[in-house]
Amino acid sequence: MDIAKQYLFEGRVQGVGFRYSTKRLAMGFDVIGWIRNLEDGRVELQVMGDEAEVADFINEIHDSPLGPHTQEQEERITPPLDGVTGFTIR
């Protein structure tokens, strides 16, 4: 069953290739969505896919070289991502 989630990452997540690395990681998973920098220094990730696939993708972010840059992470379930195809940087 597909699930859509929003993640907000805090830490040293801007200016370190976080968005580009996350997009590259997403190619290895059956997920769609997008990632963008926020003005307050956080990074927002919107992702949709099978619940297990989304969980594996998020775990891969933490296990990658991006993990140490993330100090805090908020997670919430969101409405489905209508009209989104692939995984993009916004």
mmCIF file of N, CA, C and O in Angstrom, residues 5-88:
data_model
loop_
_atom_site.group_PDB
_atom_site.id
_atom_site.type_symbol
_atom_site.label_atom_id
_atom_site.label_comp_id
_atom_site.label_asym_id
_atom_site.label_seq_id
_atom_site.Cartn_x
_atom_site.Cartn_y
_atom_site.Cartn_z
ATOM 1 N N LYS A 5 4.690 10.758 2.684
ATOM 2 C CA LYS A 5 5.217 11.338 3.916
ATOM 3 C C LYS A 5 6.027 12.583 3.616
ATOM 4 O O LYS A 5 6.621 12.715 2.546
ATOM 5 N N GLN A 6 6.050 13.462 4.596
ATOM 6 C CA GLN A 6 6.910 14.636 4.567
ATOM 7 C C GLN A 6 7.969 14.456 5.645
ATOM 8 O O GLN A 6 7.649 14.039 6.765
ATOM 9 N N TYR A 7 9.204 14.751 5.292
ATOM 10 C CA TYR A 7 10.302 14.733 6.255
ATOM 11 C C TYR A 7 10.948 16.107 6.256
ATOM 12 O O TYR A 7 11.155 16.705 5.202
ATOM 13 N N LEU A 8 11.242 16.608 7.429
ATOM 14 C CA LEU A 8 11.981 17.855 7.583
ATOM 15 C C LEU A 8 13.284 17.518 8.292
ATOM 16 O O LEU A 8 13.271 17.008 9.412
ATOM 17 N N PHE A 9 14.382 17.763 7.613
ATOM 18 C CA PHE A 9 15.702 17.458 8.159
ATOM 19 C C PHE A 9 16.359 18.742 8.634
ATOM 20 O O PHE A 9 16.361 19.749 7.932
ATOM 21 N N GLU A 10 16.928 18.688 9.841
ATOM 22 C CA GLU A 10 17.680 19.814 10.399
ATOM 23 C C GLU A 10 19.115 19.370 10.622
ATOM 24 O O GLU A 10 19.394 18.196 10.782
ATOM 25 N N GLY A 11 20.002 20.351 10.673
ATOM 26 C CA GLY A 11 21.418 20.074 10.871
ATOM 27 C C GLY A 11 22.203 20.826 9.803
ATOM 28 O O GLY A 11 21.770 21.865 9.306
ATOM 29 N N ARG A 12 23.337 20.275 9.421
ATOM 30 C CA ARG A 12 24.121 20.887 8.346
ATOM 31 C C ARG A 12 23.671 20.241 7.040
ATOM 32 O O ARG A 12 24.380 19.407 6.465
ATOM 33 N N VAL A 13 22.470 20.593 6.592
ATOM 34 C CA VAL A 13 21.857 19.909 5.461
ATOM 35 C C VAL A 13 21.768 20.780 4.211
ATOM 36 O O VAL A 13 21.322 20.313 3.172
ATOM 37 N N GLN A 14 22.208 22.037 4.300
ATOM 38 C CA GLN A 14 22.260 22.885 3.114
ATOM 39 C C GLN A 14 23.717 23.188 2.801
ATOM 40 O O GLN A 14 24.527 23.381 3.700
ATOM 41 N N GLY A 15 24.040 23.177 1.505
ATOM 42 C CA GLY A 15 25.406 23.477 1.084
ATOM 43 C C GLY A 15 26.344 22.286 1.170
ATOM 44 O O GLY A 15 27.553 22.451 1.068
ATOM 45 N N VAL A 16 25.800 21.086 1.373
ATOM 46 C CA VAL A 16 26.634 19.878 1.477
ATOM 47 C C VAL A 16 26.234 18.818 0.442
ATOM 48 O O VAL A 16 26.659 17.683 0.535
ATOM 49 N N GLY A 17 25.407 19.212 -0.533
ATOM 50 C CA GLY A 17 24.964 18.263 -1.559
ATOM 51 C C GLY A 17 23.850 17.343 -1.101
ATOM 52 O O GLY A 17 23.612 16.299 -1.708
ATOM 53 N N PHE A 18 23.148 17.734 -0.051
ATOM 54 C CA PHE A 18 22.104 16.875 0.534
ATOM 55 C C PHE A 18 21.008 16.559 -0.479
ATOM 56 O O PHE A 18 20.603 15.416 -0.643
ATOM 57 N N ARG A 19 20.511 17.593 -1.183
ATOM 58 C CA ARG A 19 19.425 17.374 -2.138
ATOM 59 C C ARG A 19 19.870 16.487 -3.299
ATOM 60 O O ARG A 19 19.160 15.568 -3.696
ATOM 61 N N TYR A 20 21.046 16.770 -3.848
ATOM 62 C CA TYR A 20 21.517 15.997 -5.004
ATOM 63 C C TYR A 20 21.809 14.551 -4.617
ATOM 64 O O TYR A 20 21.495 13.624 -5.367
ATOM 65 N N SER A 21 22.405 14.365 -3.462
ATOM 66 C CA SER A 21 22.688 13.002 -2.993
ATOM 67 C C SER A 21 21.396 12.232 -2.722
ATOM 68 O O SER A 21 21.289 11.047 -3.033
ATOM 69 N N THR A 22 20.398 12.917 -2.150
ATOM 70 C CA THR A 22 19.112 12.268 -1.885
ATOM 71 C C THR A 22 18.435 11.880 -3.193
ATOM 72 O O THR A 22 17.888 10.778 -3.309
ATOM 73 N N LYS A 23 18.500 12.753 -4.187
ATOM 74 C CA LYS A 23 17.914 12.428 -5.490
ATOM 75 C C LYS A 23 18.599 11.200 -6.089
ATOM 76 O O LYS A 23 17.947 10.310 -6.626
ATOM 77 N N ARG A 24 19.905 11.138 -5.980
ATOM 78 C CA ARG A 24 20.654 9.993 -6.500
ATOM 79 C C ARG A 24 20.255 8.710 -5.758
ATOM 80 O O ARG A 24 20.052 7.672 -6.368
ATOM 81 N N LEU A 25 20.113 8.789 -4.444
ATOM 82 C CA LEU A 25 19.673 7.626 -3.665
ATOM 83 C C LEU A 25 18.267 7.189 -4.067
ATOM 84 O O LEU A 25 17.973 5.986 -4.126
ATOM 85 N N ALA A 26 17.394 8.157 -4.346
ATOM 86 C CA ALA A 26 16.001 7.840 -4.689
ATOM 87 C C ALA A 26 15.909 6.979 -5.945
ATOM 88 O O ALA A 26 14.969 6.192 -6.091
ATOM 89 N N MET A 27 16.879 7.104 -6.852
ATOM 90 C CA MET A 27 16.845 6.323 -8.085
ATOM 91 C C MET A 27 16.916 4.821 -7.811
ATOM 92 O O MET A 27 16.477 4.020 -8.635
ATOM 93 N N GLY A 28 17.447 4.435 -6.657
ATOM 94 C CA GLY A 28 17.546 3.027 -6.305
ATOM 95 C C GLY A 28 16.296 2.468 -5.635
ATOM 96 O O GLY A 28 16.280 1.305 -5.234
ATOM 97 N N PHE A 29 15.271 3.298 -5.498
ATOM 98 C CA PHE A 29 14.045 2.888 -4.812
ATOM 99 C C PHE A 29 12.840 3.203 -5.676
ATOM 100 O O PHE A 29 12.868 4.105 -6.504
ATOM 101 N N ASP A 30 11.772 2.475 -5.463
ATOM 102 C CA ASP A 30 10.528 2.694 -6.200
ATOM 103 C C ASP A 30 9.699 3.736 -5.463
ATOM 104 O O ASP A 30 8.681 3.423 -4.844
ATOM 105 N N VAL A 31 10.185 4.987 -5.491
ATOM 106 C CA VAL A 31 9.513 6.096 -4.820
ATOM 107 C C VAL A 31 9.424 7.278 -5.778
ATOM 108 O O VAL A 31 10.206 7.383 -6.724
ATOM 109 N N ILE A 32 8.471 8.165 -5.524
ATOM 110 C CA ILE A 32 8.381 9.433 -6.239
ATOM 111 C C ILE A 32 8.382 10.540 -5.202
ATOM 112 O O ILE A 32 8.123 10.301 -4.018
ATOM 113 N N GLY A 33 8.673 11.756 -5.655
ATOM 114 C CA GLY A 33 8.625 12.876 -4.733
ATOM 115 C C GLY A 33 9.561 13.984 -5.121
ATOM 116 O O GLY A 33 9.992 14.090 -6.266
ATOM 117 N N TRP A 34 9.904 14.802 -4.128
ATOM 118 C CA TRP A 34 10.781 15.938 -4.351
ATOM 119 C C TRP A 34 11.447 16.355 -3.051
ATOM 120 O O TRP A 34 11.030 15.965 -1.965
ATOM 121 N N ILE A 35 12.509 17.152 -3.216
ATOM 122 C CA ILE A 35 13.257 17.660 -2.072
ATOM 123 C C ILE A 35 13.618 19.110 -2.355
ATOM 124 O O ILE A 35 13.854 19.483 -3.506
ATOM 125 N N ARG A 36 13.601 19.938 -1.303
ATOM 126 C CA ARG A 36 13.953 21.354 -1.485
ATOM 127 C C ARG A 36 14.521 21.930 -0.197
ATOM 128 O O ARG A 36 14.246 21.442 0.905
ATOM 129 N N ASN A 37 15.314 22.992 -0.358
ATOM 130 C CA ASN A 37 15.811 23.752 0.781
ATOM 131 C C ASN A 37 14.705 24.678 1.273
ATOM 132 O O ASN A 37 13.935 25.208 0.473
ATOM 133 N N LEU A 38 14.642 24.875 2.582
ATOM 134 C CA LEU A 38 13.728 25.843 3.179
ATOM 135 C C LEU A 38 14.527 27.052 3.654
ATOM 136 O O LEU A 38 15.716 26.933 3.970
ATOM 137 N N GLU A 39 13.871 28.191 3.732
ATOM 138 C CA GLU A 39 14.552 29.427 4.120
ATOM 139 C C GLU A 39 15.120 29.370 5.536
ATOM 140 O O GLU A 39 16.065 30.089 5.859
ATOM 141 N N ASP A 40 14.550 28.518 6.397
ATOM 142 C CA ASP A 40 15.014 28.450 7.793
ATOM 143 C C ASP A 40 16.216 27.513 7.979
ATOM 144 O O ASP A 40 16.625 27.247 9.104
ATOM 145 N N GLY A 41 16.772 26.998 6.865
ATOM 146 C CA GLY A 41 17.960 26.155 6.954
ATOM 147 C C GLY A 41 17.678 24.671 6.939
ATOM 148 O O GLY A 41 18.600 23.867 6.859
ATOM 149 N N ARG A 42 16.404 24.295 7.005
ATOM 150 C CA ARG A 42 16.057 22.880 6.942
ATOM 151 C C ARG A 42 15.904 22.444 5.493
ATOM 152 O O ARG A 42 15.880 23.260 4.579
ATOM 153 N N VAL A 43 15.801 21.123 5.302
ATOM 154 C CA VAL A 43 15.503 20.554 3.996
ATOM 155 C C VAL A 43 14.193 19.782 4.128
ATOM 156 O O VAL A 43 14.003 19.023 5.080
ATOM 157 N N GLU A 44 13.288 20.010 3.161
ATOM 158 C CA GLU A 44 11.997 19.315 3.144
ATOM 159 C C GLU A 44 12.032 18.235 2.074
ATOM 160 O O GLU A 44 12.430 18.488 0.939
ATOM 161 N N LEU A 45 11.602 17.042 2.457
ATOM 162 C CA LEU A 45 11.495 15.907 1.545
ATOM 163 C C LEU A 45 10.045 15.448 1.538
ATOM 164 O O LEU A 45 9.459 15.225 2.606
ATOM 165 N N GLN A 46 9.459 15.354 0.349
ATOM 166 C CA GLN A 46 8.119 14.773 0.178
ATOM 167 C C GLN A 46 8.334 13.495 -0.629
ATOM 168 O O GLN A 46 8.948 13.543 -1.703
ATOM 169 N N VAL A 47 7.846 12.392 -0.127
ATOM 170 C CA VAL A 47 8.095 11.110 -0.793
ATOM 171 C C VAL A 47 6.845 10.244 -0.714
ATOM 172 O O VAL A 47 6.106 10.286 0.270
ATOM 173 N N MET A 48 6.612 9.468 -1.774
ATOM 174 C CA MET A 48 5.478 8.557 -1.802
ATOM 175 C C MET A 48 5.913 7.242 -2.442
ATOM 176 O O MET A 48 6.670 7.221 -3.404
ATOM 177 N N GLY A 49 5.405 6.147 -1.873
ATOM 178 C CA GLY A 49 5.694 4.822 -2.393
ATOM 179 C C GLY A 49 5.165 3.789 -1.415
ATOM 180 O O GLY A 49 4.488 4.120 -0.443
ATOM 181 N N ASP A 50 5.493 2.543 -1.678
ATOM 182 C CA ASP A 50 5.145 1.475 -0.750
ATOM 183 C C ASP A 50 5.753 1.809 0.611
ATOM 184 O O ASP A 50 6.885 2.287 0.688
ATOM 185 N N GLU A 51 5.013 1.540 1.669
ATOM 186 C CA GLU A 51 5.465 1.925 3.016
ATOM 187 C C GLU A 51 6.852 1.373 3.341
ATOM 188 O O GLU A 51 7.709 2.077 3.872
ATOM 189 N N ALA A 52 7.096 0.117 2.998
ATOM 190 C CA ALA A 52 8.405 -0.496 3.263
ATOM 191 C C ALA A 52 9.487 0.154 2.403
ATOM 192 O O ALA A 52 10.619 0.364 2.859
ATOM 193 N N GLU A 53 9.159 0.485 1.161
ATOM 194 C CA GLU A 53 10.126 1.117 0.258
ATOM 195 C C GLU A 53 10.506 2.505 0.757
ATOM 196 O O GLU A 53 11.679 2.884 0.744
ATOM 197 N N VAL A 54 9.513 3.266 1.230
ATOM 198 C CA VAL A 54 9.788 4.590 1.789
ATOM 199 C C VAL A 54 10.681 4.453 3.024
ATOM 200 O O VAL A 54 11.664 5.185 3.178
ATOM 201 N N ALA A 55 10.379 3.504 3.896
ATOM 202 C CA ALA A 55 11.189 3.289 5.106
ATOM 203 C C ALA A 55 12.626 2.916 4.734
ATOM 204 O O ALA A 55 13.576 3.429 5.334
ATOM 205 N N ASP A 56 12.783 2.038 3.741
ATOM 206 C CA ASP A 56 14.129 1.641 3.303
ATOM 207 C C ASP A 56 14.889 2.839 2.732
ATOM 208 O O ASP A 56 16.095 3.000 2.965
ATOM 209 N N PHE A 57 14.201 3.680 1.971
ATOM 210 C CA PHE A 57 14.809 4.872 1.387
ATOM 211 C C PHE A 57 15.302 5.818 2.486
ATOM 212 O O PHE A 57 16.443 6.299 2.447
ATOM 213 N N ILE A 58 14.465 6.072 3.490
ATOM 214 C CA ILE A 58 14.858 6.962 4.595
ATOM 215 C C ILE A 58 16.030 6.359 5.373
ATOM 216 O O ILE A 58 16.970 7.071 5.740
ATOM 217 N N ASN A 59 15.998 5.059 5.601
ATOM 218 C CA ASN A 59 17.121 4.399 6.278
ATOM 219 C C ASN A 59 18.405 4.534 5.475
ATOM 220 O O ASN A 59 19.489 4.724 6.038
ATOM 221 N N GLU A 60 18.297 4.444 4.147
ATOM 222 C CA GLU A 60 19.471 4.587 3.286
ATOM 223 C C GLU A 60 20.054 5.991 3.387
ATOM 224 O O GLU A 60 21.272 6.162 3.381
ATOM 225 N N ILE A 61 19.186 7.003 3.504
ATOM 226 C CA ILE A 61 19.681 8.371 3.690
ATOM 227 C C ILE A 61 20.517 8.439 4.970
ATOM 228 O O ILE A 61 21.613 8.995 4.986
ATOM 229 N N HIS A 62 20.003 7.846 6.048
ATOM 230 C CA HIS A 62 20.724 7.896 7.330
ATOM 231 C C HIS A 62 22.009 7.062 7.306
ATOM 232 O O HIS A 62 22.969 7.409 7.988
ATOM 233 N N ASP A 63 22.016 5.979 6.529
ATOM 234 C CA ASP A 63 23.202 5.120 6.449
ATOM 235 C C ASP A 63 24.255 5.657 5.486
ATOM 236 O O ASP A 63 25.392 5.196 5.499
ATOM 237 N N SER A 64 23.874 6.615 4.655
ATOM 238 C CA SER A 64 24.789 7.188 3.667
ATOM 239 C C SER A 64 25.660 8.256 4.329
ATOM 240 O O SER A 64 25.455 8.590 5.503
ATOM 241 N N PRO A 65 26.589 8.837 3.569
ATOM 242 C CA PRO A 65 27.380 9.955 4.117
ATOM 243 C C PRO A 65 26.535 11.163 4.525
ATOM 244 O O PRO A 65 27.023 12.046 5.206
ATOM 245 N N LEU A 66 25.259 11.196 4.128
ATOM 246 C CA LEU A 66 24.374 12.292 4.547
ATOM 247 C C LEU A 66 23.988 12.176 6.021
ATOM 248 O O LEU A 66 23.668 13.179 6.661
ATOM 249 N N GLY A 67 23.965 10.978 6.546
ATOM 250 C CA GLY A 67 23.502 10.726 7.912
ATOM 251 C C GLY A 67 24.085 11.642 8.965
ATOM 252 O O GLY A 67 23.346 12.232 9.755
ATOM 253 N N PRO A 68 25.419 11.789 8.990
ATOM 254 C CA PRO A 68 26.017 12.642 10.029
ATOM 255 C C PRO A 68 25.611 14.107 9.946
ATOM 256 O O PRO A 68 25.729 14.836 10.921
ATOM 257 N N HIS A 69 25.128 14.562 8.788
ATOM 258 C CA HIS A 69 24.710 15.961 8.640
ATOM 259 C C HIS A 69 23.339 16.202 9.258
ATOM 260 O O HIS A 69 22.948 17.331 9.485
ATOM 261 N N THR A 70 22.573 15.144 9.496
ATOM 262 C CA THR A 70 21.207 15.257 9.998
ATOM 263 C C THR A 70 21.205 15.169 11.516
ATOM 264 O O THR A 70 21.615 14.167 12.080
ATOM 265 N N GLN A 71 20.745 16.240 12.165
ATOM 266 C CA GLN A 71 20.666 16.232 13.624
ATOM 267 C C GLN A 71 19.247 15.966 14.103
ATOM 268 O O GLN A 71 19.056 15.300 15.110
ATOM 269 N N GLU A 72 18.266 16.507 13.403
ATOM 270 C CA GLU A 72 16.864 16.324 13.771
ATOM 271 C C GLU A 72 16.079 15.944 12.527
ATOM 272 O O GLU A 72 16.418 16.355 11.421
ATOM 273 N N GLN A 73 15.017 15.174 12.736
ATOM 274 C CA GLN A 73 14.148 14.792 11.628
ATOM 275 C C GLN A 73 12.711 14.752 12.118
ATOM 276 O O GLN A 73 12.421 14.114 13.114
ATOM 277 N N GLU A 74 11.842 15.496 11.430
ATOM 278 C CA GLU A 74 10.399 15.412 11.686
ATOM 279 C C GLU A 74 9.793 14.579 10.576
ATOM 280 O O GLU A 74 10.237 14.644 9.437
ATOM 281 N N GLU A 75 8.762 13.833 10.915
ATOM 282 C CA GLU A 75 8.094 12.984 9.931
ATOM 283 C C GLU A 75 6.593 13.103 10.129
ATOM 284 O O GLU A 75 6.111 13.101 11.252
ATOM 285 N N ARG A 76 5.860 13.244 9.009
ATOM 286 C CA ARG A 76 4.398 13.225 9.102
ATOM 287 C C ARG A 76 3.821 12.630 7.829
ATOM 288 O O ARG A 76 4.394 12.764 6.756
ATOM 289 N N ILE A 77 2.680 11.983 7.989
ATOM 290 C CA ILE A 77 1.960 11.432 6.849
ATOM 291 C C ILE A 77 1.224 12.580 6.163
ATOM 292 O O ILE A 77 0.669 13.452 6.829
ATOM 293 N N THR A 78 1.249 12.587 4.843
ATOM 294 C CA THR A 78 0.620 13.649 4.061
ATOM 295 C C THR A 78 -0.360 13.045 3.057
ATOM 296 O O THR A 78 -0.337 11.832 2.815
ATOM 297 N N PRO A 79 -1.186 13.886 2.435
ATOM 298 C CA PRO A 79 -2.045 13.385 1.357
ATOM 299 C C PRO A 79 -1.188 12.884 0.196
ATOM 300 O O PRO A 79 -0.033 13.302 0.050
ATOM 301 N N PRO A 80 -1.726 12.013 -0.650
ATOM 302 C CA PRO A 80 -0.965 11.507 -1.798
ATOM 303 C C PRO A 80 -0.430 12.656 -2.660
ATOM 304 O O PRO A 80 -1.031 13.723 -2.750
ATOM 305 N N LEU A 81 0.714 12.419 -3.287
ATOM 306 C CA LEU A 81 1.337 13.416 -4.146
ATOM 307 C C LEU A 81 0.736 13.318 -5.545
ATOM 308 O O LEU A 81 1.235 12.601 -6.396
ATOM 309 N N ASP A 82 -0.335 14.042 -5.774
ATOM 310 C CA ASP A 82 -1.009 14.027 -7.075
ATOM 311 C C ASP A 82 -0.179 14.752 -8.118
ATOM 312 O O ASP A 82 0.361 15.835 -7.859
ATOM 313 N N GLY A 83 -0.078 14.163 -9.295
ATOM 314 C CA GLY A 83 0.606 14.809 -10.406
ATOM 315 C C GLY A 83 2.112 14.764 -10.344
ATOM 316 O O GLY A 83 2.783 15.383 -11.162
ATOM 317 N N VAL A 84 2.683 14.072 -9.367
ATOM 318 C CA VAL A 84 4.139 13.989 -9.241
ATOM 319 C C VAL A 84 4.622 12.714 -9.922
ATOM 320 O O VAL A 84 4.073 11.638 -9.713
ATOM 321 N N THR A 85 5.638 12.868 -10.761
ATOM 322 C CA THR A 85 6.284 11.711 -11.373
ATOM 323 C C THR A 85 7.777 11.815 -11.127
ATOM 324 O O THR A 85 8.335 12.911 -11.113
ATOM 325 N N GLY A 86 8.422 10.680 -10.907
ATOM 326 C CA GLY A 86 9.853 10.698 -10.664
ATOM 327 C C GLY A 86 10.203 11.338 -9.349
ATOM 328 O O GLY A 86 9.371 11.480 -8.450
ATOM 329 N N PHE A 87 11.470 11.712 -9.231
ATOM 330 C CA PHE A 87 11.963 12.358 -8.019
ATOM 331 C C PHE A 87 12.769 13.571 -8.443
ATOM 332 O O PHE A 87 13.716 13.455 -9.218
ATOM 333 N N THR A 88 12.396 14.761 -7.953
ATOM 334 C CA THR A 88 13.014 15.988 -8.425
ATOM 335 C C THR A 88 13.539 16.844 -7.269
ATOM 336 O O THR A 88 13.164 16.661 -6.117
#
